[in-house]
Coordinates of C-alpha atoms in Angstrom, one line a residue:
Chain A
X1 CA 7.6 -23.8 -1.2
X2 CA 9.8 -22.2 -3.6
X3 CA 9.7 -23.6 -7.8
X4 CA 12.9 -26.0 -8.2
X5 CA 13.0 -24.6 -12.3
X6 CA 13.7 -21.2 -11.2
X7 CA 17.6 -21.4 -11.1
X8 CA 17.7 -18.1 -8.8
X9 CA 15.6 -19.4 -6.0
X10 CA 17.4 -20.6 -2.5
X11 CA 15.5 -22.3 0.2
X12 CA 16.0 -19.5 2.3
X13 CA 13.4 -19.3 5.6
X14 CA 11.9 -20.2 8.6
X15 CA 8.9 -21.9 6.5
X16 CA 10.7 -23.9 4.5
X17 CA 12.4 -25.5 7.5
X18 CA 11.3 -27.8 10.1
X19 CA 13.0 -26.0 13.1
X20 CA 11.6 -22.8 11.8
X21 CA 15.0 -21.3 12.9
X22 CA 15.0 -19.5 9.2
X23 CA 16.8 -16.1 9.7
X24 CA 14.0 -13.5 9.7
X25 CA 14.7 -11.2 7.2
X26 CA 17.0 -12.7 4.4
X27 CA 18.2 -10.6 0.8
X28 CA 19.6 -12.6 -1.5
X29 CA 21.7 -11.3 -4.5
X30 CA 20.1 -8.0 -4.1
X31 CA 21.0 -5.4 -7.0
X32 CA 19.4 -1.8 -7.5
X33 CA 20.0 0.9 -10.1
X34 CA 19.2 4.0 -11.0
X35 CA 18.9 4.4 -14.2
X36 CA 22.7 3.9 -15.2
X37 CA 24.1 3.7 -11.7
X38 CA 24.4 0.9 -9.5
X39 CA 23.4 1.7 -5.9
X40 CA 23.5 -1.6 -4.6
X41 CA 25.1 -5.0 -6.1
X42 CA 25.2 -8.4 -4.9
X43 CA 24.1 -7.9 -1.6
X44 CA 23.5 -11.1 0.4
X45 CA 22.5 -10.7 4.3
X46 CA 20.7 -12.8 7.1
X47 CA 19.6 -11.4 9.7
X48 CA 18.2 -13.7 12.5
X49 CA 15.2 -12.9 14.7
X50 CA 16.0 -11.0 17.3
X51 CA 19.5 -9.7 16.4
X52 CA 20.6 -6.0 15.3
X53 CA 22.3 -5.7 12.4
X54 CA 24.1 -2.8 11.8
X55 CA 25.0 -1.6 8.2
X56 CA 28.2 0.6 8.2
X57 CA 29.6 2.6 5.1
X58 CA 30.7 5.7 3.9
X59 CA 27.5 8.2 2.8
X60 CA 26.6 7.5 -1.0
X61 CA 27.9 3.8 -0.4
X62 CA 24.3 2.3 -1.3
X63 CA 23.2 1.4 2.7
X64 CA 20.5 3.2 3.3
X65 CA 19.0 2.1 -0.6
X66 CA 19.6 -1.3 1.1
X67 CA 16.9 -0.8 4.0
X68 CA 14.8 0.7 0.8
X69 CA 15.0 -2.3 -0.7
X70 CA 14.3 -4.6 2.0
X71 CA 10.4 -2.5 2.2
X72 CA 9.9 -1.9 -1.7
X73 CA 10.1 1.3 -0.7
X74 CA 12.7 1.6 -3.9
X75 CA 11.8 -2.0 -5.7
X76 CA 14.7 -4.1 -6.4
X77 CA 16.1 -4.3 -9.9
X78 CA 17.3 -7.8 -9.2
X79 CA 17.2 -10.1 -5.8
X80 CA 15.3 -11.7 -3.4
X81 CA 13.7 -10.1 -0.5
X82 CA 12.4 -13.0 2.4
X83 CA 11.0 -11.2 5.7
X84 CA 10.0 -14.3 8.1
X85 CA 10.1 -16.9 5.4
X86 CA 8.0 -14.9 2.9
X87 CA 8.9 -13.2 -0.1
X88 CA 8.5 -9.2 0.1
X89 CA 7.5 -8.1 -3.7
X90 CA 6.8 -11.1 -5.5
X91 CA 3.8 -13.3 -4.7
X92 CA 3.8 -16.8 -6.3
X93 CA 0.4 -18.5 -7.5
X94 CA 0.4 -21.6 -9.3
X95 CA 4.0 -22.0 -9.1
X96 CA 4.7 -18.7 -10.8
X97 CA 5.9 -15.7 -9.7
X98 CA 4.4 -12.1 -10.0
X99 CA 4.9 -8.7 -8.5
X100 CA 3.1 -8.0 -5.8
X101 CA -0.1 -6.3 -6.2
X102 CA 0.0 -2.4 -4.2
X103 CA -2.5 -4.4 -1.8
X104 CA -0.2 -7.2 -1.0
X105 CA 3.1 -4.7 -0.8
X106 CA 1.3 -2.7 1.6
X107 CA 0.5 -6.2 3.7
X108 CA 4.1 -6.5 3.6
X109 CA 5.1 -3.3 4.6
X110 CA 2.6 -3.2 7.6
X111 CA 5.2 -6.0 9.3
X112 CA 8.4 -3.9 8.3
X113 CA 8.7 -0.6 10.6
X114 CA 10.6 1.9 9.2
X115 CA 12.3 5.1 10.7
X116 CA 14.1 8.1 8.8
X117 CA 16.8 10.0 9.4
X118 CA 14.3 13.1 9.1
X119 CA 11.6 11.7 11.2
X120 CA 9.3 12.5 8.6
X121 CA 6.5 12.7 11.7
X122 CA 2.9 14.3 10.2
X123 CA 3.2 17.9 11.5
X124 CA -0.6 18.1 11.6
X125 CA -1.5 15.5 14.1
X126 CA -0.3 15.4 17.7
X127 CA 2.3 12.9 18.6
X128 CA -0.4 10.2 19.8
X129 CA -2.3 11.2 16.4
X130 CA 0.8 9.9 14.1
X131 CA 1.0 7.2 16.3
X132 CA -2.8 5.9 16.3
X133 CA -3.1 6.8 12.5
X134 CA -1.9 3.1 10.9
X135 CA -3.0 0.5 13.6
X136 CA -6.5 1.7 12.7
X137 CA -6.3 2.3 9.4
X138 CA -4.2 -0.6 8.5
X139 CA -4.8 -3.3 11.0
X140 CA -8.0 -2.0 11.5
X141 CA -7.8 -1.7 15.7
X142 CA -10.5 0.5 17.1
X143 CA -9.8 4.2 18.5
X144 CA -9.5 3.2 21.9
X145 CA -7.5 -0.1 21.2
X146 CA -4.9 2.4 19.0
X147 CA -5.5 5.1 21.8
X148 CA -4.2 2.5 24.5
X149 CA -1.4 0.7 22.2
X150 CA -0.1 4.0 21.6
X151 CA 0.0 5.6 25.1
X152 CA 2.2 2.3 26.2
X153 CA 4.4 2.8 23.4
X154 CA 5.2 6.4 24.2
X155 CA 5.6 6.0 27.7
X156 CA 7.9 3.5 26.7
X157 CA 10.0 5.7 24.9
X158 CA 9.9 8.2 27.2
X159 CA 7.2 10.7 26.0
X160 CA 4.3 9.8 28.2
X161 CA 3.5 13.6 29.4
X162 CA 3.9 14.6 25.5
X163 CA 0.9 12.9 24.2
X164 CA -1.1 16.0 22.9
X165 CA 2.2 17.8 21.2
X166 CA 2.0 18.8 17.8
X167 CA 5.8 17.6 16.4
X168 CA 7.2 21.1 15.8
X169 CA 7.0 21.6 19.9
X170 CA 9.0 18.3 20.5
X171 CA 13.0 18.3 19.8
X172 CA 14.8 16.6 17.2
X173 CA 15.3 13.6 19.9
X174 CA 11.6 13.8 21.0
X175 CA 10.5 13.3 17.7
X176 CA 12.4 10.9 16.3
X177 CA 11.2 8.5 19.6
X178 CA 7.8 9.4 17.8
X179 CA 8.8 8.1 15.2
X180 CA 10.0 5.2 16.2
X181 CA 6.8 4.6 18.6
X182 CA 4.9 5.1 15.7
X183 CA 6.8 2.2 13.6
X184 CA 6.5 0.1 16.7
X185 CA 2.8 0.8 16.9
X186 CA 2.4 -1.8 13.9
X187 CA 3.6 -4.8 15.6
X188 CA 6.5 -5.2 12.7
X189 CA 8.7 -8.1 13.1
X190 CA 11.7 -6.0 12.0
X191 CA 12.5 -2.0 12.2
X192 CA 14.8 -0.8 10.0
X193 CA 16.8 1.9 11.1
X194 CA 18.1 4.6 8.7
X195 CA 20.5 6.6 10.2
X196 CA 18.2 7.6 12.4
X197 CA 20.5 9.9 14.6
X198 CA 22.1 11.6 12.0
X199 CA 19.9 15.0 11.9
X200 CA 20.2 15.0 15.9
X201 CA 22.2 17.6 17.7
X202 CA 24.7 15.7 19.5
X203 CA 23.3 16.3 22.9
X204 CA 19.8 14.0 21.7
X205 CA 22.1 11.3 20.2
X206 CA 21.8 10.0 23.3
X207 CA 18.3 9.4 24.4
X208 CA 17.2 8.3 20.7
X209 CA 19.8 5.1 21.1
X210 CA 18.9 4.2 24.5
X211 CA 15.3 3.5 23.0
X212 CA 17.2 1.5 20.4
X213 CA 19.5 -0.3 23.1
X214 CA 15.8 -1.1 25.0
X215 CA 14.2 -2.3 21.6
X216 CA 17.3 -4.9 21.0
X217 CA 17.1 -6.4 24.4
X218 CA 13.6 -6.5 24.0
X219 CA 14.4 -8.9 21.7
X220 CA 13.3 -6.3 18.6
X221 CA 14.7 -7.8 15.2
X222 CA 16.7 -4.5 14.0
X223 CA 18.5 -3.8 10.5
X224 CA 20.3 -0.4 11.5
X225 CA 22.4 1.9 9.2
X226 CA 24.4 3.9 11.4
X227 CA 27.6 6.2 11.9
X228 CA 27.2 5.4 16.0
X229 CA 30.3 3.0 15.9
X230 CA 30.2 2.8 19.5
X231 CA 26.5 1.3 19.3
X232 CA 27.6 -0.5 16.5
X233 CA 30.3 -1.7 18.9
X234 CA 27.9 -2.3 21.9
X235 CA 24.6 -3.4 20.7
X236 CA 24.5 -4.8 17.4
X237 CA 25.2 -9.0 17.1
X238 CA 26.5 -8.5 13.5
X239 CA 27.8 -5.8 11.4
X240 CA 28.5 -5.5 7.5
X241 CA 30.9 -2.9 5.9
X242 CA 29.1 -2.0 2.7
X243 CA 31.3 0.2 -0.2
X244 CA 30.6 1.2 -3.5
X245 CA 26.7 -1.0 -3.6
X246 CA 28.7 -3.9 -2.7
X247 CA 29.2 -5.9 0.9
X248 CA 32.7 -5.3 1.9
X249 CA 33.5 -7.3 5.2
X250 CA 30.7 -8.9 7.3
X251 CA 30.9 -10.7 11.1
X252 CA 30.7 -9.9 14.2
X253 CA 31.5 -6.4 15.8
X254 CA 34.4 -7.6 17.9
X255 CA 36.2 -8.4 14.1
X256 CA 35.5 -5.9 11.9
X257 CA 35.4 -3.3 14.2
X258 CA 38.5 -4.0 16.1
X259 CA 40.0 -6.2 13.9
X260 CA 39.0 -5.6 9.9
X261 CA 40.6 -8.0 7.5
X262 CA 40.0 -5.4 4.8
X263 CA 41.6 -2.4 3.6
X264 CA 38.8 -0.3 2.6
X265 CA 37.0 -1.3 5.9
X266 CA 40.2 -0.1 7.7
X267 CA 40.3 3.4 5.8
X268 CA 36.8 3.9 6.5
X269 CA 37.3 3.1 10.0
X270 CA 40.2 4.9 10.6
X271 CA 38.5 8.0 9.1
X272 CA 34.8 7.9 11.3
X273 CA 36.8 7.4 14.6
X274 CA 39.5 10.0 13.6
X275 CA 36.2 12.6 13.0
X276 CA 34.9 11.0 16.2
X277 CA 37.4 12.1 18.5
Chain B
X1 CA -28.9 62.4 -9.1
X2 CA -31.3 61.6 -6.1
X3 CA -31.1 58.6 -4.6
X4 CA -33.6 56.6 -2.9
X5 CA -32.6 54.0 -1.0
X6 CA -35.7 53.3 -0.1
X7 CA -36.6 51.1 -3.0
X8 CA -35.0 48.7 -1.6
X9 CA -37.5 47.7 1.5
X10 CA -39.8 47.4 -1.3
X11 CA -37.7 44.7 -3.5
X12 CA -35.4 43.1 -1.2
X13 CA -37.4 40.0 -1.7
X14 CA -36.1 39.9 -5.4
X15 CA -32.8 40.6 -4.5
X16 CA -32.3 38.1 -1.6
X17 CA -33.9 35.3 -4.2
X18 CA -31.4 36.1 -6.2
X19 CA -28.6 36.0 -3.7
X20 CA -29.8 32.7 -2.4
X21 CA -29.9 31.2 -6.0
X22 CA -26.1 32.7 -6.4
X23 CA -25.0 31.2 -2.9
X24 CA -26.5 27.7 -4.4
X25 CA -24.4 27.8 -7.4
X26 CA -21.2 29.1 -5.8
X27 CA -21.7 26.1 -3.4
X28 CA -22.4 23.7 -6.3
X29 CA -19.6 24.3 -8.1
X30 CA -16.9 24.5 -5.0
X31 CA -18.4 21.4 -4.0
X32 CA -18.0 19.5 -7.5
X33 CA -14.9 21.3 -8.7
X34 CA -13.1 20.5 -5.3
X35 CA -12.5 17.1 -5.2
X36 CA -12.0 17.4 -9.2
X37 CA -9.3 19.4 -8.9
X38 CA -7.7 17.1 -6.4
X39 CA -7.8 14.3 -8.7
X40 CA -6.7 16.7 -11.5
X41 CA -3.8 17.9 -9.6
X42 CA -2.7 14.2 -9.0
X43 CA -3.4 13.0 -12.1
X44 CA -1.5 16.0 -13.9
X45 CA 1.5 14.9 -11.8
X46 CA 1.2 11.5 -12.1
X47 CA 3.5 9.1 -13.5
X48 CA 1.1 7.7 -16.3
X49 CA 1.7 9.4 -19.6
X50 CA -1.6 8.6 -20.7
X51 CA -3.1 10.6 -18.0
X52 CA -0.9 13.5 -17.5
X53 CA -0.9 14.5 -21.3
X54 CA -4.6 14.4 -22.0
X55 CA -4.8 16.8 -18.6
X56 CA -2.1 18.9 -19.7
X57 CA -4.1 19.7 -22.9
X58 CA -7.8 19.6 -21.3
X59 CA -6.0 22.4 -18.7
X60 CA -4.7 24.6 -21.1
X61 CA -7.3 24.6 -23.2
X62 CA -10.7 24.8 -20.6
X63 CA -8.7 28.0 -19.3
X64 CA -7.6 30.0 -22.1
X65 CA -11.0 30.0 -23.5
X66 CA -13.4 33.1 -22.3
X67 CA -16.1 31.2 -19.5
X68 CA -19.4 32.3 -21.1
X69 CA -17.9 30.1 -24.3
X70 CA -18.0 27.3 -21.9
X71 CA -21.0 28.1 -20.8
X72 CA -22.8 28.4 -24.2
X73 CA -21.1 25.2 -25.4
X74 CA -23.0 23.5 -22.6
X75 CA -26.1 25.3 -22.8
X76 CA -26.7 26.0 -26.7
X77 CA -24.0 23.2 -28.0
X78 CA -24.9 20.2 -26.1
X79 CA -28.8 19.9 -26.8
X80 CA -28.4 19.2 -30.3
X81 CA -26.1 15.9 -29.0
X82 CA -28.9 14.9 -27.0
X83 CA -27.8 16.4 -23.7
X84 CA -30.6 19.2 -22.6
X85 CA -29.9 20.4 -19.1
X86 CA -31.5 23.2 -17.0
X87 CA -30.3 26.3 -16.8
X88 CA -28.8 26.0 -13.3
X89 CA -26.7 22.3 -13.9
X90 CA -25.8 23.9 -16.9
X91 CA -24.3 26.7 -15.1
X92 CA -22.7 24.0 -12.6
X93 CA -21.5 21.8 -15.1
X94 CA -19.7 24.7 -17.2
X95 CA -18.3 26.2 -14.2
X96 CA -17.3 23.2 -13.1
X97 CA -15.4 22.2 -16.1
X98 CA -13.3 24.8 -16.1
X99 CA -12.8 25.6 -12.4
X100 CA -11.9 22.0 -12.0
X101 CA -8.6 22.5 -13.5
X102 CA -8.0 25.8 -12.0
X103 CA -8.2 24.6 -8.4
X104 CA -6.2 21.7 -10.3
X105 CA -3.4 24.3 -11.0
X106 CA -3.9 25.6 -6.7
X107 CA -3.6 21.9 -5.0
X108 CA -0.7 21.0 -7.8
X109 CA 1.1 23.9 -6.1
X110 CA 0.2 22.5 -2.4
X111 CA 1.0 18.9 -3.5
X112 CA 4.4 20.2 -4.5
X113 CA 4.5 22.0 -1.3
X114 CA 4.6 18.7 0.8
X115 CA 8.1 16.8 1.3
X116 CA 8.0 13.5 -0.8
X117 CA 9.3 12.0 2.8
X118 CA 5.6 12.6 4.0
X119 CA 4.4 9.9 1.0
X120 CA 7.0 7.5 1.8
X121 CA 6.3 8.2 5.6
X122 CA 2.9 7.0 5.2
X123 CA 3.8 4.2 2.5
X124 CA 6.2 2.9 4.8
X125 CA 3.3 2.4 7.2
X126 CA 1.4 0.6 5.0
X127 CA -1.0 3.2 4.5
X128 CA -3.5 3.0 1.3
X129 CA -2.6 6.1 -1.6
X130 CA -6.7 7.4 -0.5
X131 CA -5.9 7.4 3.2
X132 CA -2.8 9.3 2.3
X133 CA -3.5 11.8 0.1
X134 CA -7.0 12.7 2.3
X135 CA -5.4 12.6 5.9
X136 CA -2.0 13.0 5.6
X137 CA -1.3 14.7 2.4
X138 CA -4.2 17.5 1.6
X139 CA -4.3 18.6 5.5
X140 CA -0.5 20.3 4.9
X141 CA -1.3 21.6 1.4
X142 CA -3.6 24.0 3.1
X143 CA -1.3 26.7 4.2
X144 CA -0.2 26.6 0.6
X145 CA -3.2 26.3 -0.9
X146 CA -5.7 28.1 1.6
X147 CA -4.5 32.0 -0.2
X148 CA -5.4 30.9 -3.9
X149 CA -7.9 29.1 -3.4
X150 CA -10.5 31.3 -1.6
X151 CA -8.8 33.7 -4.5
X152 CA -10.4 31.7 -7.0
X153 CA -13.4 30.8 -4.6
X154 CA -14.2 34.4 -5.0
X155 CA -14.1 34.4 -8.6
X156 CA -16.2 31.6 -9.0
X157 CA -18.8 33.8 -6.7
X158 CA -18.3 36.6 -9.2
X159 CA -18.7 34.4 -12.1
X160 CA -21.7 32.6 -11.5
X161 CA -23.4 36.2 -13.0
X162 CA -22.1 34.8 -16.4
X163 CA -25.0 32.7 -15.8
X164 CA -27.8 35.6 -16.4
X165 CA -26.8 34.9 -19.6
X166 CA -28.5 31.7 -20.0
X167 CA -31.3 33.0 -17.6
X168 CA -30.4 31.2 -14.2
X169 CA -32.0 33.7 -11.7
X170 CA -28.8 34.4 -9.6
X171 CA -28.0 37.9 -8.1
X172 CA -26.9 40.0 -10.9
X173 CA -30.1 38.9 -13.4
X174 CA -32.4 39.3 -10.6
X175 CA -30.8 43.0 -10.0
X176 CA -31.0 43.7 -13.6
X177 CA -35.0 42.7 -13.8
X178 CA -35.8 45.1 -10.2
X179 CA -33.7 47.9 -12.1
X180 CA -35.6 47.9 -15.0
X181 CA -38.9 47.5 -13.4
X182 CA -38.6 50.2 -10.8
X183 CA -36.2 52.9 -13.2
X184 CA -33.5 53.0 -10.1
X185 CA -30.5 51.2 -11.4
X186 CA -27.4 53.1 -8.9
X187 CA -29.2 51.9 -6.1
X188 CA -30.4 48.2 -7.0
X189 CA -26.7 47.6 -8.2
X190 CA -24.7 49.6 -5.3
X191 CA -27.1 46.4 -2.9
X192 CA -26.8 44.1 -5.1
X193 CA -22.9 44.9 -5.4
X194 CA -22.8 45.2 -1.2
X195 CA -24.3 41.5 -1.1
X196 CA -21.3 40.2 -3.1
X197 CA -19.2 42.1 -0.8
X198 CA -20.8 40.1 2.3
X199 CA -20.7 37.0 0.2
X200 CA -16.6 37.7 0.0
X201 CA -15.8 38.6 3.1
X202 CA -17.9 35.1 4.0
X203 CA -14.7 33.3 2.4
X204 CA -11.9 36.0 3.5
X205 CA -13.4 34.5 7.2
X206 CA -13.1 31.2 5.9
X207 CA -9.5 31.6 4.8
X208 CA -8.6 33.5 8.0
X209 CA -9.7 30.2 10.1
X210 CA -8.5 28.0 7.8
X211 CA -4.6 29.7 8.2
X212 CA -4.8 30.5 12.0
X213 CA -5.9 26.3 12.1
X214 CA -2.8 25.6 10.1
X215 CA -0.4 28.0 11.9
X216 CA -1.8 26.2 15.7
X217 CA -0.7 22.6 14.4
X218 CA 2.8 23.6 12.8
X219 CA 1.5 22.6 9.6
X220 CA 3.1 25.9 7.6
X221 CA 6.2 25.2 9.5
X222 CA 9.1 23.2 7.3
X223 CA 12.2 22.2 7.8

């Protein structure tokens, strides 16, 4: 239940709401700076379970600090974070509200899979070794349990003959399905996607969005920041045009792809498909 | 000069007491200053004020002052404040003092080493800051870190003959006690020196597995 004094709340969420048809991950007047500039500013989204949600903008445009944002990864300096009808960052006891402890972010991370545009795999464990690493650690699943979980989850992203690899004998491609393995490996009931093809060589674009493409109609719950305008086009359910920290345009692919109300959403456009070929 | 090497069948028993007792101190202090300097090395970096000065000072100061100070201040200067301690912890504690924030300086460098993608990585997963420093974090200092290290690994070896001075029986005192006995310094101090040698090349080994286990798994490799 949210405080009815606190002017900022909303009744956002699926746990406030009979139907529990709450979007699952919600931000609400999100704002982030660093020190005097503003990254991000009165950002509102809702993403619903099971959709993908793709962030589009020009680099330095304050996307990716969105994703950041959603995981306290960078804490917001003002907004709401809701991830399945609970509040990321802010716990409230007795009707008031504090930060989260480290204990209770990390609780909420564990349920937020996150993939990089650099991978970021540990180069000292073998690609089932970065995968095992926070089931057991973190929920606390047994060697062979994480063993198991994590051999399905590479052979469903295509690496089941690359269990025992160490990640500087994998490719860009090979790694970044690691990656997102890895993320899956928690059980998170949203990835978020940044950029996440972005450091591939052209030729491994390919095989990283086809696990994406398998993860949506899996039903995965996907925030994804992405240049890919044709998955943009293809996969994702809605799509928001972010510029300068703030949301620009925001609906469904088939408008602000093909048809964008906006000027700055059409300049941008033009210019991505014009480097695009 | 004749020299009889012979002498030594006759006090090897000294000698290898002595080396024993200097293996036991080396150990001691790697073993205490380690995980010291980890904490030092984090702490030094951290984002707390009130922890990063204090080791900023406590740094400089424990190693720009000569080690038998240190020593002494333990030994002579801490009885009188109620504190009497063997010989041997005193050596440890000394040593480790001082040691502590010199391996502090060695994992600061490997810390720094590690892209600050690898923290968020981890804290991304939900990972706790322990679990990350200990099996994500330290494991890829070592290339980094592995060189110095054993550097100062070795002069903590050499060091602990400092402690003759407040008469733990390590190598060098019980060298010094068979020379003046038996009136055949060269050759009690060329063994003696030979067993440090042995003791060195001991951690030159260690170092050699330690980077050929870091250049298997990729962990030296960046990009």
């Amino acid at each position: 239940m949210t405080s009815a004094t606190d002017p900022n709340k909303k009744p956002v969420a699926a746990s406030d709401d009979a139907s529990g048809a709450g979007p699952m991950v919600a931000v609400r007047n999100l704002r982030k700076e660093f020190g005097s500039l503003v990254a991000v500013e009165d950002v509102s989204l809702d993403v619903n379970a099971g959709e993908v949600f793709a962030i589009i903008g020009a680099s330095g445009s304050g996307k990716s600090t969105i994703l950041k944002c959603i995981n306290f990864l960078e804490p917001p300096t003002a907004g709401e974070i809701w991830v399945d009808g609970r509040r990321v960052g802010v716990v409230e006891t007795g009707g008031r509200l504090r930060p989260a402890r480290a204990s209770e972010l990390r609780r909420s991370r564990a349920d937020i899979g996150m993939v990089f545009q650099s991978f970021n795999l540990f180069p000292h464990f073998t690609a089932l070794q970065n995968v095992i690493e926070a089931p057991m650690a973190v929920r606390g699943l047994s060697r062979s349990d994480a063993i198991g979980l994590a051999k399905e989850l590479l052979d469903r992203v295509g690496l089941g003959d690359k269990f025992d690899e160490h990640p500087r004998r994998l490719s860009g491609g090979q790694q970044q399905r690691v990656a997102i393995a890895r993320a899956l490996a928690m059980r998170p009931k949203v990835m978020l996607m940044d950029e996440v093809t972005s450091a591939l060589d052209p030729e491994l674009v390919e095989e990283v969005l086809g696990v994406m493409k398998n993860l949506a109609r899996d039903g995965m719950t996907m925030l994804v920041v992405t240049h890919e305008m044709a998955f943009a086009r293809d996969v994702a359910d809605s799509v928001v045009f972010v510029d300068g920290g703030r949301v620009v345009e925001q609906g469904p692919p088939s408008e602000i792809l093909r048809a964008p109300q906006e000027v700055r959403t059409k300049a941008f456009l033009q210019r991505i498909l014009r480097t695009d070929g | 000069m004749n020299l009889d090497f012979g002498i030594i069948a006759v006090v090897w028993p000294a000698l290898l007491k002595g080396s024993l007792v200097t293996v036991q101190l080396t150990l001691a202090v790697l073993i205490c200053a380690t995980p010291l300097a980890v904490l030092v090395a984090l702490g030094r970096d951290s984002k707390i004020p009130a922890l990063r000065l204090p080791l900023a000072v406590f740094s400089a100061v424990l190693r720009g002052i000569p080690p038998l100070l240190v020593l002494f201040i333990v030994f002579f200067g801490l009885p009188p404040a109620g504190i009497t301690l063997d010989p041997f912890p005193s050596a440890v504690l000394a040593m480790t003092c001082y040691m502590a924030f010199y391996f502090g300086e060695v994992f600061r460098g490997g810390l720094q080493s590690v892209p600050p993608d690898q923290w968020r990585a981890a804290e991304a997963l939900g990972l706790k800051p322990s679990r990350t420093v200990v099996r994500i974090i330290l494991p890829q200092t070592l290339p980094a870190v592995l060189p110095p290290y054993i550097s100062h690994a070795t002069e903590v070896l050499k060091g602990t003959a400092l402690a003759t001075a407040v008469a733990v029986p390590e190598l060098t005192s019980a060298a010094r006690q068979v020379f003046v006995v038996t009136f055949r310094p060269f050759e009690v101090l060329i063994v003696a020196a030979l067993i440090y040698a042995v003791l060195d090349g001991i951690l030159l080994t260690l170092q050699y597995w330690g980077e050929r286990w870091a250049a298997r798994t990729g962990t030296s490799i960046r990009f």
